[in-house]
Structures are given as structure tokens and as C-alpha cells.
Amino acid sequence: MEGNTGHKVFETAFGRIAINICYGRHHPQNWMMYGINGADIVFNPSATVGELSEPMWGIEARNAAIANSYFTVAINRVGTESFPNEFSSGDGKPAHKDFGHFYGSSYVAAPDARRTPGLSRTKDGLLVTELDLNLCRQVKDRWNFRMTQRLDLYAKSLYDAIEPDYEPPIVKE
């Protein structure tokens, strides 16, 4: 489960940073809230294995960087971790002692859609890159995504959607 501390942004000597923990990357609203709260860089540390999530890996953080005009740092571990006792994952497969291969591939994405090459899928690595935080402002001024957002509409729609008797506004013929 995700935390309940909100979408805090931390003012540091290196810029305003935020941490979007692991599974939070699958929820665009998390990324959006860090942008609304003023992040320049959002780190997304993960411990995720292949199959289901790997096709999304290169897209989610990069899309968030573009949509929210900040840098994202997608971080994933490598290797396999084994446990002494078998467990099942609710996926119908037999019990096992590991989650699978953690596929690494960490990268940094910029608000103008550029990104670094990903690190190795199988070996530890260190990615060093320069981030010009002025690019965040330049992209915001050029694209005006914040100006064209409909936060008031989203807020009302989300407020309505959490009600137990919510009926989606589906247009029918």
C-alpha cells in the first residue's frame, strides 16, 4: 500500500525534490501532485521485476517528466533476492522463493522529453548526469500545461467518483 503523508516536496540546496515510492509510478495523479506542489526533480526508487511492469518502465517516468515539467529519476535495483520460505504471489504459479529478476534499467528523464540511456539490466551501475533546473521553467513557459489543466474540473470529478453511489457520466445513444 502507498503511504498517507501526501505529496511532499523538499526544498534543498539542489532544487525542490520529491520521492514517488515504487508502485506510485503507476498512478499519474501522484506525479501530477508533485508537480503542483513545486517539484523540480522527482525520484522514483523501485524494486520491480519483469513481465508485467517492464514494458511500462521506460514510459511512465518519462511521461511524468513531460506532463509535469520536471525531471524524473527512475531507479530500479538489479538481481534476484531469495527467501528461506516459499510463498505464492496470487498469480496461479507454484510457490517459489524469489520474486523474479529485478531488471535495473535506471534512467533520468527531462521535461523536454529527453532521457539518458538506461543502466544495465543485470549489473549494478552509477548514472551521473547534469540537470539544468532552468529547463523546468523554460518548458513550463513554452508548453503552458499548467495553464491549460482543468484542476477545478478534475477536483469535482474525483470528489464525485469517491462516492459509493457514483455513476460515471457515460454518454449513451
PDB file of C-alpha atoms in Angstrom:
ATOM      1  CA  MET A   1       0.000   0.000   0.000  1.00  0.00           C
ATOM      2  CA  GLU A   2       1.017   3.543  -0.551  1.00  0.00           C
ATOM      3  CA  GLY A   3       1.834   5.963   2.239  1.00  0.00           C
ATOM      4  CA  ASN A   4      -0.536   8.558   3.600  1.00  0.00           C
ATOM      5  CA  THR A   5       1.790  11.539   4.015  1.00  0.00           C
ATOM      6  CA  GLY A   6       0.634  13.346   0.906  1.00  0.00           C
ATOM      7  CA  HIS A   7       2.888  14.565  -1.876  1.00  0.00           C
ATOM      8  CA  LYS A   8       5.573  16.453  -0.008  1.00  0.00           C
ATOM      9  CA  VAL A   9       8.255  18.397  -1.845  1.00  0.00           C
ATOM     10  CA  PHE A  10      11.533  19.114  -0.052  1.00  0.00           C
ATOM     11  CA  GLU A  11      13.438  22.361  -0.594  1.00  0.00           C
ATOM     12  CA  THR A  12      17.155  21.505  -0.819  1.00  0.00           C
ATOM     13  CA  ALA A  13      20.338  23.196  -1.989  1.00  0.00           C
ATOM     14  CA  PHE A  14      19.988  21.114  -5.175  1.00  0.00           C
ATOM     15  CA  GLY A  15      16.396  22.045  -6.002  1.00  0.00           C
ATOM     16  CA  ARG A  16      12.940  21.037  -4.876  1.00  0.00           C
ATOM     17  CA  ILE A  17      12.816  17.252  -4.740  1.00  0.00           C
ATOM     18  CA  ALA A  18      10.117  14.673  -4.146  1.00  0.00           C
ATOM     19  CA  ILE A  19      10.052  10.900  -3.725  1.00  0.00           C
ATOM     20  CA  ASN A  20       7.426   8.807  -5.534  1.00  0.00           C
ATOM     21  CA  ILE A  21       7.912   5.368  -3.991  1.00  0.00           C
ATOM     22  CA  CYS A  22       7.880   2.272  -6.242  1.00  0.00           C
ATOM     23  CA  TYR A  23       4.265   1.401  -7.102  1.00  0.00           C
ATOM     24  CA  GLY A  24       3.253   5.066  -7.003  1.00  0.00           C
ATOM     25  CA  ARG A  25       4.650   5.420 -10.518  1.00  0.00           C
ATOM     26  CA  HIS A  26       1.588   3.647 -11.898  1.00  0.00           C
ATOM     27  CA  HIS A  27      -0.700   6.485 -10.745  1.00  0.00           C
ATOM     28  CA  PRO A  28      -0.481   9.667 -12.865  1.00  0.00           C
ATOM     29  CA  GLN A  29      -2.199  11.610 -10.074  1.00  0.00           C
ATOM     30  CA  ASN A  30       0.865  11.090  -7.840  1.00  0.00           C
ATOM     31  CA  TRP A  31       3.179  12.530 -10.458  1.00  0.00           C
ATOM     32  CA  MET A  32       0.761  15.424 -11.064  1.00  0.00           C
ATOM     33  CA  MET A  33       0.567  16.330  -7.371  1.00  0.00           C
ATOM     34  CA  TYR A  34       4.366  16.530  -7.052  1.00  0.00           C
ATOM     35  CA  GLY A  35       4.338  18.957  -9.969  1.00  0.00           C
ATOM     36  CA  ILE A  36       1.522  21.026  -8.491  1.00  0.00           C
ATOM     37  CA  ASN A  37       3.480  21.127  -5.226  1.00  0.00           C
ATOM     38  CA  GLY A  38       6.519  22.585  -7.000  1.00  0.00           C
ATOM     39  CA  ALA A  39       8.958  19.698  -7.546  1.00  0.00           C
ATOM     40  CA  ASP A  40      11.945  20.190  -9.854  1.00  0.00           C
ATOM     41  CA  ILE A  41      13.097  16.566  -9.568  1.00  0.00           C
ATOM     42  CA  VAL A  42      11.026  13.512  -8.621  1.00  0.00           C
ATOM     43  CA  PHE A  43      12.921  10.380  -7.637  1.00  0.00           C
ATOM     44  CA  ASN A  44      11.139   7.058  -8.093  1.00  0.00           C
ATOM     45  CA  PRO A  45      13.068   4.284  -6.286  1.00  0.00           C
ATOM     46  CA  SER A  46      11.696   0.854  -7.169  1.00  0.00           C
ATOM     47  CA  ALA A  47      12.230  -2.831  -6.601  1.00  0.00           C
ATOM     48  CA  THR A  48      10.328  -4.198  -9.556  1.00  0.00           C
ATOM     49  CA  VAL A  49      10.566  -7.347 -11.611  1.00  0.00           C
ATOM     50  CA  GLY A  50       9.881  -8.049 -15.284  1.00  0.00           C
ATOM     51  CA  GLU A  51       6.867  -9.430 -17.127  1.00  0.00           C
ATOM     52  CA  LEU A  52       4.019  -7.098 -16.256  1.00  0.00           C
ATOM     53  CA  SER A  53       5.825  -3.833 -15.481  1.00  0.00           C
ATOM     54  CA  GLU A  54       8.938  -3.820 -17.643  1.00  0.00           C
ATOM     55  CA  PRO A  55       7.184  -2.648 -20.848  1.00  0.00           C
ATOM     56  CA  MET A  56       5.952   0.412 -18.900  1.00  0.00           C
ATOM     57  CA  TRP A  57       9.312   1.185 -17.278  1.00  0.00           C
ATOM     58  CA  GLY A  58      10.708   3.497 -19.945  1.00  0.00           C
ATOM     59  CA  ILE A  59       7.407   5.290 -20.410  1.00  0.00           C
ATOM     60  CA  GLU A  60       5.910   6.153 -17.018  1.00  0.00           C
ATOM     61  CA  ALA A  61       8.612   8.393 -15.544  1.00  0.00           C
ATOM     62  CA  ARG A  62       9.398   9.945 -18.911  1.00  0.00           C
ATOM     63  CA  ASN A  63       5.750  10.795 -19.473  1.00  0.00           C
ATOM     64  CA  ALA A  64       5.568  12.272 -15.956  1.00  0.00           C
ATOM     65  CA  ALA A  65       8.597  14.482 -16.683  1.00  0.00           C
ATOM     66  CA  ILE A  66       6.929  15.814 -19.827  1.00  0.00           C
ATOM     67  CA  ALA A  67       3.419  16.244 -18.394  1.00  0.00           C
ATOM     68  CA  ASN A  68       4.624  17.951 -15.203  1.00  0.00           C
ATOM     69  CA  SER A  69       7.623  19.954 -16.469  1.00  0.00           C
ATOM     70  CA  TYR A  70      10.181  18.477 -14.082  1.00  0.00           C
ATOM     71  CA  PHE A  71      12.987  15.915 -14.104  1.00  0.00           C
ATOM     72  CA  THR A  72      12.309  12.332 -13.103  1.00  0.00           C
ATOM     73  CA  VAL A  73      14.819   9.788 -11.867  1.00  0.00           C
ATOM     74  CA  ALA A  74      13.569   6.227 -12.403  1.00  0.00           C
ATOM     75  CA  ILE A  75      15.605   3.936 -10.138  1.00  0.00           C
ATOM     76  CA  ASN A  76      15.337   0.141 -10.098  1.00  0.00           C
ATOM     77  CA  ARG A  77      17.515  -2.478  -8.474  1.00  0.00           C
ATOM     78  CA  VAL A  78      19.140  -5.440 -10.228  1.00  0.00           C
ATOM     79  CA  GLY A  79      19.469  -9.116  -9.380  1.00  0.00           C
ATOM     80  CA  THR A  80      17.332 -11.689  -7.618  1.00  0.00           C
ATOM     81  CA  GLU A  81      16.529 -11.901  -3.917  1.00  0.00           C
ATOM     82  CA  SER A  82      15.746 -15.318  -2.453  1.00  0.00           C
ATOM     83  CA  PHE A  83      13.877 -16.053   0.757  1.00  0.00           C
ATOM     84  CA  PRO A  84      14.191 -19.101   3.037  1.00  0.00           C
ATOM     85  CA  ASN A  85      10.483 -19.959   2.848  1.00  0.00           C
ATOM     86  CA  GLU A  86       8.398 -20.452  -0.264  1.00  0.00           C
ATOM     87  CA  PHE A  87       5.482 -18.115  -0.924  1.00  0.00           C
ATOM     88  CA  SER A  88       2.858 -17.665  -3.604  1.00  0.00           C
ATOM     89  CA  SER A  89       2.165 -14.421  -5.409  1.00  0.00           C
ATOM     90  CA  GLY A  90      -1.517 -14.958  -6.127  1.00  0.00           C
ATOM     91  CA  ASP A  91      -0.685 -15.366  -9.820  1.00  0.00           C
ATOM     92  CA  GLY A  92      -1.583 -19.046 -10.060  1.00  0.00           C
ATOM     93  CA  LYS A  93       2.031 -20.148 -10.344  1.00  0.00           C
ATOM     94  CA  PRO A  94       3.515 -22.681  -7.894  1.00  0.00           C
ATOM     95  CA  ALA A  95       5.054 -21.419  -4.656  1.00  0.00           C
ATOM     96  CA  HIS A  96       8.573 -20.052  -5.090  1.00  0.00           C
ATOM     97  CA  LYS A  97      11.398 -18.471  -3.085  1.00  0.00           C
ATOM     98  CA  ASP A  98      12.052 -15.331  -5.126  1.00  0.00           C
ATOM     99  CA  PHE A  99      10.091 -12.533  -6.807  1.00  0.00           C
ATOM    100  CA  GLY A 100      11.940 -12.849 -10.110  1.00  0.00           C
ATOM    101  CA  HIS A 101      14.641 -10.777 -11.785  1.00  0.00           C
ATOM    102  CA  PHE A 102      14.859  -7.108 -10.779  1.00  0.00           C
ATOM    103  CA  TYR A 103      15.652  -5.568 -14.166  1.00  0.00           C
ATOM    104  CA  GLY A 104      17.548  -2.388 -13.266  1.00  0.00           C
ATOM    105  CA  SER A 105      17.496  -0.055 -16.287  1.00  0.00           C
ATOM    106  CA  SER A 106      17.542   3.147 -14.202  1.00  0.00           C
ATOM    107  CA  TYR A 107      17.407   6.443 -16.144  1.00  0.00           C
ATOM    108  CA  VAL A 108      16.769  10.186 -15.886  1.00  0.00           C
ATOM    109  CA  ALA A 109      14.091  11.949 -17.964  1.00  0.00           C
ATOM    110  CA  ALA A 110      13.882  15.667 -18.666  1.00  0.00           C
ATOM    111  CA  PRO A 111      10.801  17.890 -19.016  1.00  0.00           C
ATOM    112  CA  ASP A 112      11.583  18.387 -22.724  1.00  0.00           C
ATOM    113  CA  ALA A 113      11.253  14.602 -23.363  1.00  0.00           C
ATOM    114  CA  ARG A 114      14.983  13.837 -23.490  1.00  0.00           C
ATOM    115  CA  ARG A 115      16.292  10.998 -21.351  1.00  0.00           C
ATOM    116  CA  THR A 116      19.552   9.332 -20.531  1.00  0.00           C
ATOM    117  CA  PRO A 117      20.312   5.825 -21.695  1.00  0.00           C
ATOM    118  CA  GLY A 118      19.223   3.254 -19.138  1.00  0.00           C
ATOM    119  CA  LEU A 119      21.714   1.484 -16.907  1.00  0.00           C
ATOM    120  CA  SER A 120      22.285  -2.267 -17.156  1.00  0.00           C
ATOM    121  CA  ARG A 121      19.509  -4.816 -16.610  1.00  0.00           C
ATOM    122  CA  THR A 122      21.899  -7.172 -14.806  1.00  0.00           C
ATOM    123  CA  LYS A 123      24.754  -5.204 -13.183  1.00  0.00           C
ATOM    124  CA  ASP A 124      24.933  -2.502 -10.553  1.00  0.00           C
ATOM    125  CA  GLY A 125      25.733   0.874 -12.032  1.00  0.00           C
ATOM    126  CA  LEU A 126      26.050   4.570 -11.330  1.00  0.00           C
ATOM    127  CA  LEU A 127      24.410   7.182 -13.512  1.00  0.00           C
ATOM    128  CA  VAL A 128      25.888  10.681 -13.336  1.00  0.00           C
ATOM    129  CA  THR A 129      24.204  13.415 -15.336  1.00  0.00           C
ATOM    130  CA  GLU A 130      23.826  17.176 -15.204  1.00  0.00           C
ATOM    131  CA  LEU A 131      20.359  18.653 -14.668  1.00  0.00           C
ATOM    132  CA  ASP A 132      19.702  22.262 -15.605  1.00  0.00           C
ATOM    133  CA  LEU A 133      16.708  23.143 -13.453  1.00  0.00           C
ATOM    134  CA  ASN A 134      16.123  26.238 -15.599  1.00  0.00           C
ATOM    135  CA  LEU A 135      14.780  23.815 -18.202  1.00  0.00           C
ATOM    136  CA  CYS A 136      11.757  23.192 -15.954  1.00  0.00           C
ATOM    137  CA  ARG A 137      10.762  26.861 -16.139  1.00  0.00           C
ATOM    138  CA  GLN A 138      11.541  27.096 -19.859  1.00  0.00           C
ATOM    139  CA  VAL A 139       9.311  24.112 -20.654  1.00  0.00           C
ATOM    140  CA  LYS A 140       6.530  25.437 -18.406  1.00  0.00           C
ATOM    141  CA  ASP A 141       6.646  28.772 -20.220  1.00  0.00           C
ATOM    142  CA  ARG A 142       6.689  27.146 -23.660  1.00  0.00           C
ATOM    143  CA  TRP A 143       4.017  24.465 -23.242  1.00  0.00           C
ATOM    144  CA  ASN A 144       1.736  26.064 -20.626  1.00  0.00           C
ATOM    145  CA  PHE A 145       0.422  22.696 -19.444  1.00  0.00           C
ATOM    146  CA  ARG A 146      -0.424  24.129 -16.020  1.00  0.00           C
ATOM    147  CA  MET A 147      -2.420  26.950 -17.562  1.00  0.00           C
ATOM    148  CA  THR A 148      -4.470  24.537 -19.662  1.00  0.00           C
ATOM    149  CA  GLN A 149      -5.063  21.994 -16.894  1.00  0.00           C
ATOM    150  CA  ARG A 150      -8.594  21.768 -15.609  1.00  0.00           C
ATOM    151  CA  LEU A 151      -7.796  21.258 -11.914  1.00  0.00           C
ATOM    152  CA  ASP A 152     -11.212  22.552 -10.847  1.00  0.00           C
ATOM    153  CA  LEU A 153     -12.923  20.042 -13.126  1.00  0.00           C
ATOM    154  CA  TYR A 154     -10.623  17.192 -12.016  1.00  0.00           C
ATOM    155  CA  ALA A 155     -11.242  18.032  -8.355  1.00  0.00           C
ATOM    156  CA  LYS A 156     -15.021  17.923  -8.770  1.00  0.00           C
ATOM    157  CA  SER A 157     -14.896  14.742 -10.845  1.00  0.00           C
ATOM    158  CA  LEU A 158     -12.641  12.993  -8.320  1.00  0.00           C
ATOM    159  CA  TYR A 159     -14.795  14.175  -5.430  1.00  0.00           C
ATOM    160  CA  ASP A 160     -17.849  12.701  -7.128  1.00  0.00           C
ATOM    161  CA  ALA A 161     -16.027   9.466  -8.062  1.00  0.00           C
ATOM    162  CA  ILE A 162     -15.221   8.541  -4.446  1.00  0.00           C
ATOM    163  CA  GLU A 163     -18.900   8.353  -3.525  1.00  0.00           C
ATOM    164  CA  PRO A 164     -20.261   4.781  -3.224  1.00  0.00           C
ATOM    165  CA  ASP A 165     -23.214   5.549  -5.493  1.00  0.00           C
ATOM    166  CA  TYR A 166     -21.092   7.197  -8.202  1.00  0.00           C
ATOM    167  CA  GLU A 167     -22.350   6.704 -11.732  1.00  0.00           C
ATOM    168  CA  PRO A 168     -19.821   7.546 -14.480  1.00  0.00           C
ATOM    169  CA  PRO A 169     -21.151  10.125 -16.973  1.00  0.00           C
ATOM    170  CA  ILE A 170     -21.219   7.756 -19.933  1.00  0.00           C
ATOM    171  CA  VAL A 171     -22.966   9.157 -22.992  1.00  0.00           C
ATOM    172  CA  LYS A 172     -25.367   6.601 -24.435  1.00  0.00           C
ATOM    173  CA  GLU A 173     -27.187   6.723 -27.758  1.00  0.00           C
TER     174      GLU A 173
END
